[in-house]
Amino acid sequence: AVATSTWAALQALESTTFDWAAPETPVTDDLLAADLRAALEATPDSTPKDVGKAEAADFTADYSVPHLAHATMEPMSAAALLQDGRLQIWAGTQFPTMARTVAATAAGVEEEAVDLRTEFMGGGFGRRSEMDFIRQAALLAGEIPGTPVSLLWSREEDTAQDMYRPAAMARVRASLKDGLVDHFDLSTASASIIESMAGRLGFPAMGSDATIVQGAGEQPYGFPNYRVTGHRATGRVPVGFWRSVGASQNGFFHDCAMDELAHLAGDDPLLFRMRQLTHGPSIAVLAEVADLSGWTQRTQGRAKGVAFSMSFGVPVAEVVEVEDTPQGIRLTGAWIVADVGIALDPGIIEAQLTGAMIYGLSAAMTGEVTFADGVPRQATFWDFDPLRMRQCPPIFVKVLESGDPIRGVGEPGTPPAAPALANAIFALTGMRHRSLPLNRLVTFV
């Protein structure tokens, strides 16, 4: 609907009826789960780590996470004007070179005739690497040359038309010897982000998809027998980059398994990780987070959980503390230590790590997108609920510098958040949760 005001456009849409064809690919939660289970049994898409023997039997666990929306604070938006043969685009985009190409094609002009102004994004998290809203604004501008177009999606449209973080499943098989991990075999399955995104851009998806195993194959543990395999599931739902990409689910799978093995070994879970890491900066972030958080796993009415993940070359350790109250579980504290190599701006690093942890905690506590008859059930913030101010614990951050080359910090704070919270809930209640979101079984206050 094109109108001279938002209200008029909304009224036009509400007065229009649609006849929808049946989807080419059926989408329900049951079918999506069946696809993931089948993928775990199929030939691997990739095997990024294969050291020693692959057999393990003492411990077996299955983990799962749902689809997630990006839920940026500002829904998708752009402005466009085609005038005198030139197209101007104003948009917050994470992929400006591709945006320029897509806009030119949509408006029917040469790429050299496109002026793209990259604005503040109002949140990206991977969603604004997509081209759908850019294409839509340029297409509309091409239909009404000389008239500026201001495009803003509603929250409901933004949630329903997302390119979601893929749902994923994992199976971990492991065994202990002399109190340490001897075998660790992680199989992880999800739809392919690269295949999905390449299809939207009209490119072929060639080779294996590294995002399926991202955050699983690069953990710096020295297990004698260590294998990680990635398995590609059927792509029924459009999926895309979500903050920390594959590490967002694989950090949860890998580290929760490590926590379970630590308790199986009767060891302190933080020391258990440190004893088996082979990377000095990774050991250092765990030692520092223990000191920063005053690490004691359980005190009167409260408990702490620890998690470690290496992603994007940045080792990050996080501790979350929870308290049992008559109303439910309350988060009472959180601590983050990361080694970024060289810290050019410690204030920005602290802000990025804090935001990344909050993003991960929101997903762990309440985040999921579910499907029935091809339609997502969630629409806006009362059914895709982020962490509220009253629920957010005080967060303390320490940045280490190993002297290695500078590395990015926008992503690595997210993967340890979910396992740190799940591990804390286990320490508090004795209940192990292997699926997200946690509010399916836990009440948070």
Coordinates of C-alpha atoms in Angstrom, one line a residue:
A1 CA 0.0 0.0 0.0
V2 CA 1.4 3.4 -1.0
A3 CA -0.1 6.4 0.6
T4 CA 0.7 9.9 1.8
S5 CA 0.5 8.9 5.4
T6 CA 1.2 5.8 7.5
W7 CA -2.4 5.8 8.7
A8 CA -3.8 5.8 5.2
A9 CA -1.5 3.0 4.2
L10 CA -2.5 0.9 7.2
Q11 CA -6.2 1.4 6.5
A12 CA -5.7 0.4 2.9
L13 CA -4.0 -2.8 3.9
E14 CA -6.8 -3.6 6.5
S15 CA -9.4 -3.2 3.8
T16 CA -7.7 -5.6 1.4
T17 CA -8.2 -9.3 1.4
F18 CA -5.8 -12.0 0.1
D19 CA -6.1 -15.5 -1.3
W20 CA -2.9 -17.3 -0.3
A21 CA -1.7 -20.4 -2.2
A22 CA -0.5 -23.4 -0.3
P23 CA 3.3 -23.1 0.6
E24 CA 5.7 -25.0 -1.7
T25 CA 7.3 -26.4 1.4
P26 CA 5.1 -27.3 4.5
V27 CA 6.3 -25.7 7.7
T28 CA 5.3 -26.9 11.2
D29 CA 7.3 -27.3 14.3
D30 CA 7.0 -31.1 14.1
L31 CA 8.4 -31.2 10.5
L32 CA 11.2 -28.8 11.5
A33 CA 12.2 -31.0 14.4
A34 CA 12.0 -34.2 12.3
D35 CA 14.3 -32.6 9.7
L36 CA 16.9 -31.9 12.4
R37 CA 16.7 -35.4 13.8
A38 CA 17.1 -36.8 10.3
A39 CA 20.1 -34.6 9.6
L40 CA 21.9 -35.8 12.7
E41 CA 21.8 -39.3 11.3
A42 CA 22.9 -38.3 7.8
T43 CA 26.3 -37.9 6.3
P44 CA 28.1 -34.9 7.7
D45 CA 28.2 -31.6 5.7
S46 CA 31.6 -31.0 7.3
T47 CA 34.0 -32.3 9.9
P48 CA 36.1 -29.4 11.2
K49 CA 37.7 -31.4 13.9
D50 CA 38.7 -35.1 13.9
V51 CA 41.4 -36.1 16.4
G52 CA 42.0 -39.6 17.6
K53 CA 39.2 -42.2 17.9
A54 CA 35.6 -41.2 17.4
E55 CA 34.1 -43.7 19.9
A56 CA 32.6 -42.4 23.1
A57 CA 30.0 -44.0 25.4
D58 CA 30.0 -42.9 29.0
F59 CA 27.9 -39.8 28.5
T60 CA 25.3 -39.0 25.8
A61 CA 23.0 -36.0 25.6
D62 CA 20.8 -34.3 23.0
Y63 CA 20.4 -30.5 23.0
S64 CA 18.1 -28.2 21.0
V65 CA 17.4 -24.5 20.3
P66 CA 14.5 -22.9 18.4
H67 CA 14.4 -20.4 15.6
L68 CA 15.0 -16.8 16.7
A69 CA 13.9 -13.5 15.3
H70 CA 16.4 -10.6 15.3
A71 CA 13.8 -8.2 16.8
T72 CA 15.8 -5.0 16.2
M73 CA 14.5 -2.0 18.1
E74 CA 13.8 -0.3 14.8
P75 CA 11.9 -2.5 12.3
M76 CA 13.2 -2.6 8.7
S77 CA 13.1 0.8 7.1
A78 CA 14.5 2.7 4.1
A79 CA 13.9 5.8 2.1
A80 CA 14.3 6.1 -1.7
L81 CA 13.9 8.7 -4.5
L82 CA 14.3 8.1 -8.2
Q83 CA 14.7 11.5 -10.0
D84 CA 16.3 12.5 -13.3
G85 CA 17.6 9.0 -13.8
R86 CA 19.4 8.7 -10.5
L87 CA 18.3 6.7 -7.5
Q88 CA 19.0 7.9 -3.9
I89 CA 18.7 5.4 -1.1
W90 CA 18.9 6.2 2.6
A91 CA 19.1 3.0 4.8
G92 CA 20.9 1.4 7.7
T93 CA 22.5 -1.6 6.1
Q94 CA 25.3 -4.0 7.0
F95 CA 26.1 -4.8 3.4
P96 CA 26.1 -1.4 1.5
T97 CA 27.9 -2.7 -1.6
M98 CA 25.3 -5.4 -2.2
A99 CA 22.5 -3.0 -1.3
R100 CA 23.6 -0.6 -4.1
T101 CA 23.6 -3.5 -6.6
V102 CA 20.2 -4.8 -5.5
A103 CA 18.6 -1.3 -5.5
A104 CA 19.9 -0.6 -9.0
T105 CA 18.3 -3.8 -10.4
A106 CA 15.0 -3.1 -8.5
A107 CA 14.7 0.5 -9.8
G108 CA 15.9 -0.3 -13.4
V109 CA 19.0 1.9 -13.4
E110 CA 22.7 1.4 -13.7
E111 CA 24.6 0.8 -10.4
E112 CA 26.7 3.9 -11.1
A113 CA 23.4 5.9 -10.9
V114 CA 22.7 4.8 -7.3
D115 CA 23.7 7.0 -4.4
L116 CA 23.5 5.0 -1.1
R117 CA 23.7 6.9 2.2
T118 CA 24.3 4.5 5.1
E119 CA 22.3 5.6 8.1
F120 CA 22.3 4.5 11.7
M121 CA 20.7 1.1 11.9
G122 CA 18.5 1.0 15.0
G123 CA 20.0 -2.5 15.6
G124 CA 21.4 -4.9 13.0
F125 CA 22.5 -8.2 14.5
G126 CA 22.7 -9.7 11.0
R127 CA 19.2 -8.7 9.9
R128 CA 20.3 -5.7 8.0
S129 CA 22.7 -7.7 5.9
E130 CA 19.5 -8.8 4.1
M131 CA 18.3 -7.0 1.0
D132 CA 14.5 -7.4 1.1
F133 CA 13.7 -3.9 2.6
I134 CA 16.3 -2.3 0.3
R135 CA 14.8 -3.9 -2.7
Q136 CA 11.3 -3.0 -1.7
A137 CA 12.1 0.7 -1.2
A138 CA 13.9 0.9 -4.6
L139 CA 11.1 -1.0 -6.4
L140 CA 8.5 1.5 -5.1
A141 CA 10.7 4.5 -6.0
G142 CA 11.1 3.1 -9.5
E143 CA 7.3 2.9 -9.9
I144 CA 6.7 6.6 -8.9
P145 CA 9.7 8.6 -10.1
G146 CA 10.0 12.1 -8.6
T147 CA 8.2 11.0 -5.4
P148 CA 10.2 10.2 -2.3
V149 CA 9.3 6.9 -0.7
S150 CA 9.6 6.4 3.1
L151 CA 9.3 2.7 3.9
L152 CA 8.8 1.4 7.5
W153 CA 7.7 -2.1 8.4
S154 CA 5.5 -2.7 11.3
R155 CA 6.8 -4.8 14.2
E156 CA 4.4 -7.6 13.2
E157 CA 5.7 -7.6 9.6
D158 CA 9.3 -7.5 10.8
T159 CA 8.8 -10.6 13.0
A160 CA 6.8 -12.5 10.5
Q161 CA 9.1 -11.8 7.6
D162 CA 12.4 -12.3 9.3
M163 CA 15.3 -14.4 8.1
Y164 CA 15.6 -16.3 11.4
R165 CA 18.5 -17.7 13.3
P166 CA 18.1 -21.4 12.4
A167 CA 16.7 -23.9 14.9
A168 CA 19.4 -26.5 15.7
M169 CA 19.9 -29.8 17.4
A170 CA 23.1 -31.4 18.7
R171 CA 24.2 -34.8 20.1
V172 CA 27.2 -35.1 22.4
R173 CA 28.9 -38.4 23.2
A174 CA 31.7 -38.3 25.6
S175 CA 33.7 -40.3 28.1
L176 CA 36.0 -39.5 31.0
K177 CA 39.4 -40.9 32.1
D178 CA 41.1 -40.0 35.3
G179 CA 38.6 -37.1 35.8
L180 CA 39.3 -35.5 32.4
V181 CA 37.6 -35.8 29.1
D182 CA 39.0 -38.6 27.0
H183 CA 36.5 -38.7 24.1
F184 CA 34.3 -35.7 23.0
D185 CA 32.1 -36.2 19.9
L186 CA 29.7 -33.3 19.0
S187 CA 27.3 -33.6 16.1
T188 CA 25.4 -30.4 15.3
A189 CA 22.6 -29.9 12.8
S190 CA 20.8 -26.9 11.4
A191 CA 19.6 -25.5 8.1
S192 CA 22.2 -23.8 6.0
I193 CA 22.4 -20.0 6.3
I194 CA 24.7 -19.8 3.3
E195 CA 22.4 -21.8 1.1
S196 CA 19.4 -19.8 2.2
M197 CA 21.0 -16.4 1.8
A198 CA 22.7 -17.3 -1.5
G199 CA 19.3 -18.4 -2.8
R200 CA 17.8 -15.1 -2.0
L201 CA 20.6 -13.3 -3.8
G202 CA 20.4 -15.6 -6.8
F203 CA 23.8 -17.3 -6.2
P204 CA 24.6 -21.0 -6.0
A205 CA 25.6 -22.3 -2.6
M206 CA 28.7 -24.4 -3.2
G207 CA 30.6 -26.6 -0.7
S208 CA 30.0 -27.1 3.0
D209 CA 28.5 -24.4 5.3
A210 CA 31.0 -23.4 8.0
T211 CA 28.3 -21.6 9.9
I212 CA 26.7 -24.9 10.9
V213 CA 29.8 -25.8 13.0
Q214 CA 30.8 -22.3 13.9
G215 CA 31.7 -22.0 17.6
A216 CA 32.0 -25.8 17.9
G217 CA 35.1 -26.8 15.9
E218 CA 37.4 -24.1 17.2
Q219 CA 37.2 -24.6 21.0
P220 CA 40.8 -24.9 22.3
Y221 CA 40.5 -28.0 24.4
G222 CA 43.2 -30.7 24.3
F223 CA 41.0 -33.8 24.4
P224 CA 42.9 -36.8 23.2
N225 CA 39.9 -37.9 21.0
Y226 CA 37.9 -35.0 19.7
R227 CA 35.5 -34.8 16.8
V228 CA 33.0 -32.2 15.6
T229 CA 30.7 -32.8 12.7
G230 CA 28.1 -30.5 11.1
H231 CA 24.9 -31.8 9.5
R232 CA 22.8 -29.8 7.0
A233 CA 19.0 -30.0 7.5
T234 CA 16.2 -29.2 5.1
G235 CA 15.7 -25.5 4.7
R236 CA 11.9 -25.0 5.2
V237 CA 12.3 -21.5 6.7
P238 CA 14.4 -18.5 5.5
V239 CA 17.4 -18.3 7.8
G240 CA 20.1 -15.7 8.1
F241 CA 23.0 -14.3 10.1
W242 CA 22.0 -13.7 13.8
R243 CA 24.4 -12.2 16.3
S244 CA 27.3 -14.6 16.6
V245 CA 25.8 -16.8 13.9
G246 CA 26.5 -20.6 14.4
A247 CA 28.3 -19.9 17.7
S248 CA 25.0 -18.8 19.2
Q249 CA 23.8 -22.4 19.3
N250 CA 27.0 -24.3 19.3
G251 CA 28.3 -22.4 22.3
F252 CA 25.3 -23.6 24.2
F253 CA 25.7 -27.2 23.1
H254 CA 29.4 -27.5 23.7
D255 CA 29.6 -25.7 27.0
C256 CA 26.5 -27.3 28.6
A257 CA 28.1 -30.6 27.8
M258 CA 31.3 -29.5 29.4
D259 CA 29.4 -28.5 32.5
E260 CA 27.6 -31.9 32.7
L261 CA 30.9 -33.7 32.3
A262 CA 32.5 -31.6 35.1
H263 CA 29.7 -32.7 37.5
L264 CA 30.0 -36.3 36.2
A265 CA 33.7 -36.1 37.1
G266 CA 32.9 -34.6 40.5
D267 CA 35.0 -31.5 39.7
D268 CA 34.6 -27.8 40.1
P269 CA 33.1 -26.8 36.6
L270 CA 35.4 -23.8 36.2
L271 CA 38.6 -25.6 37.1
F272 CA 37.5 -28.6 35.0
R273 CA 37.5 -26.3 31.9
M274 CA 40.8 -24.6 32.8
R275 CA 42.6 -28.0 33.2
Q276 CA 41.8 -29.0 29.7
L277 CA 42.3 -25.8 27.7
T278 CA 45.5 -25.5 25.7
H279 CA 45.3 -21.8 24.9
G280 CA 46.8 -19.4 27.4
P281 CA 44.4 -16.4 26.9
S282 CA 41.4 -18.8 27.2
I283 CA 42.8 -20.1 30.6
A284 CA 43.4 -16.5 31.6
V285 CA 39.8 -15.3 31.0
L286 CA 38.4 -18.2 33.1
A287 CA 40.9 -17.4 35.9
E288 CA 40.0 -13.7 35.8
V289 CA 36.2 -14.3 35.7
A290 CA 36.6 -16.5 38.8
D291 CA 38.3 -13.7 40.6
L292 CA 35.9 -11.0 39.3
S293 CA 32.8 -12.9 40.3
G294 CA 34.1 -14.3 43.6
W295 CA 33.5 -17.7 42.2
T296 CA 31.8 -20.0 44.6
Q297 CA 29.3 -22.2 42.9
R298 CA 26.6 -22.2 45.5
T299 CA 25.8 -19.9 48.5
Q300 CA 22.7 -19.6 50.7
G301 CA 19.7 -19.3 48.2
R302 CA 22.0 -18.4 45.3
A303 CA 24.1 -20.2 42.7
K304 CA 26.5 -19.4 39.9
G305 CA 27.1 -20.9 36.5
V306 CA 30.1 -20.5 34.3
A307 CA 30.5 -20.8 30.6
F308 CA 33.4 -20.4 28.2
S309 CA 33.4 -20.0 24.4
M310 CA 35.9 -19.1 21.8
S311 CA 34.3 -17.4 18.8
F312 CA 35.6 -15.0 16.1
G313 CA 39.0 -15.5 17.7
V314 CA 38.0 -14.0 21.0
P315 CA 38.0 -16.2 24.2
V316 CA 35.1 -15.1 26.5
A317 CA 34.2 -16.4 30.0
E318 CA 31.0 -15.5 31.7
V319 CA 29.4 -16.2 35.1
V320 CA 25.7 -15.7 35.9
E321 CA 24.3 -15.8 39.4
V322 CA 20.7 -16.7 40.1
E323 CA 18.5 -16.6 43.2
D324 CA 15.5 -18.8 44.1
T325 CA 12.6 -16.6 45.2
P326 CA 8.9 -17.5 46.0
Q327 CA 7.9 -15.9 42.7
G328 CA 10.6 -17.6 40.6
I329 CA 14.2 -17.4 39.6
R330 CA 15.9 -14.0 39.6
L331 CA 19.2 -13.1 38.0
T332 CA 21.3 -11.3 40.6
G333 CA 24.6 -10.8 38.9
A334 CA 26.7 -11.4 35.8
W335 CA 30.4 -11.1 35.0
I336 CA 32.2 -11.1 31.6
V337 CA 35.9 -11.4 30.8
A338 CA 37.1 -11.3 27.2
D339 CA 40.6 -11.1 25.6
V340 CA 40.3 -8.9 22.5
G341 CA 44.1 -8.8 21.7
I342 CA 44.3 -5.0 21.7
A343 CA 41.6 -2.8 23.3
L344 CA 41.4 0.4 21.2
D345 CA 38.4 1.7 23.1
P346 CA 37.6 -0.1 26.3
G347 CA 34.3 1.8 26.8
I348 CA 32.9 0.5 23.5
I349 CA 34.2 -3.0 24.2
E350 CA 32.4 -3.0 27.5
A351 CA 29.2 -1.8 25.9
Q352 CA 29.4 -4.4 23.1
L353 CA 30.0 -7.3 25.6
T354 CA 27.2 -6.1 27.9
G355 CA 24.7 -5.8 25.0
A356 CA 25.8 -9.2 23.6
M357 CA 25.3 -10.9 26.9
I358 CA 21.8 -9.3 27.3
Y359 CA 21.0 -10.4 23.7
G360 CA 22.0 -14.0 24.6
L361 CA 20.2 -14.0 27.9
S362 CA 17.0 -12.8 26.2
A363 CA 17.2 -15.6 23.8
A364 CA 18.0 -18.2 26.5
M365 CA 15.1 -17.1 28.7
T366 CA 12.2 -16.4 26.4
G367 CA 13.3 -16.4 22.7
E368 CA 11.6 -18.7 20.2
V369 CA 9.7 -18.5 16.9
T370 CA 7.4 -21.4 16.4
F371 CA 5.3 -22.3 13.3
A372 CA 1.9 -23.7 12.5
D373 CA 0.6 -24.1 8.9
G374 CA 3.5 -22.2 7.5
V375 CA 3.0 -19.1 9.7
P376 CA 5.1 -17.9 12.6
R377 CA 3.0 -17.7 15.9
Q378 CA 5.0 -14.8 17.3
A379 CA 4.3 -11.2 16.2
T380 CA 5.6 -8.6 18.6
F381 CA 7.3 -8.0 21.9
W382 CA 4.6 -9.5 24.1
D383 CA 5.1 -12.9 22.5
F384 CA 8.8 -12.5 21.5
D385 CA 9.8 -11.1 24.8
P386 CA 13.3 -9.6 25.4
L387 CA 14.9 -9.3 28.8
R388 CA 13.2 -6.5 30.8
M389 CA 15.0 -3.8 32.7
R390 CA 13.7 -5.2 36.0
Q391 CA 15.1 -8.7 35.1
C392 CA 18.5 -7.5 34.0
P393 CA 21.2 -8.2 36.6
P394 CA 24.2 -5.9 37.3
I395 CA 26.9 -6.8 34.7
F396 CA 30.6 -6.4 35.4
V397 CA 33.1 -6.5 32.5
K398 CA 36.9 -6.9 32.4
V399 CA 38.8 -6.7 29.2
L400 CA 42.2 -8.5 28.8
E401 CA 44.8 -7.8 26.1
S402 CA 47.1 -10.7 25.2
G403 CA 48.9 -8.6 22.7
D404 CA 47.6 -10.6 19.7
P405 CA 46.3 -8.7 16.7
I406 CA 43.1 -6.7 17.4
R407 CA 39.9 -8.8 16.9
G408 CA 36.2 -8.0 16.7
V409 CA 34.0 -7.7 19.8
G410 CA 30.4 -7.3 18.5
E411 CA 29.7 -11.1 18.5
P412 CA 31.7 -13.1 21.0
G413 CA 29.8 -12.0 24.2
T414 CA 26.6 -13.8 23.1
P415 CA 27.5 -17.5 22.9
P416 CA 28.5 -18.0 26.6
A417 CA 25.3 -16.2 27.9
A418 CA 22.8 -19.1 27.5
P419 CA 25.0 -21.9 28.9
A420 CA 26.1 -19.7 31.8
L421 CA 22.5 -19.2 32.8
A422 CA 21.5 -22.8 32.2
N423 CA 24.5 -24.0 34.2
A424 CA 23.6 -21.6 37.1
I425 CA 20.0 -22.9 37.1
F426 CA 21.3 -26.5 37.4
A427 CA 23.6 -25.4 40.3
L428 CA 20.6 -23.8 42.0
T429 CA 17.9 -26.4 41.4
G430 CA 19.6 -29.6 40.3
M431 CA 17.6 -29.5 37.1
R432 CA 19.5 -29.8 33.8
H433 CA 17.9 -28.0 30.9
R434 CA 19.1 -29.1 27.5
S435 CA 16.6 -27.1 25.4
L436 CA 15.9 -23.4 25.0
P437 CA 14.1 -21.2 25.9
L438 CA 14.3 -21.9 29.6
N439 CA 10.9 -20.3 30.4
R440 CA 9.2 -23.4 29.1
L441 CA 10.1 -25.0 32.5
V442 CA 11.4 -22.1 34.6
T443 CA 9.6 -18.9 35.8
F444 CA 11.8 -15.8 35.8
V445 CA 11.1 -12.7 37.8

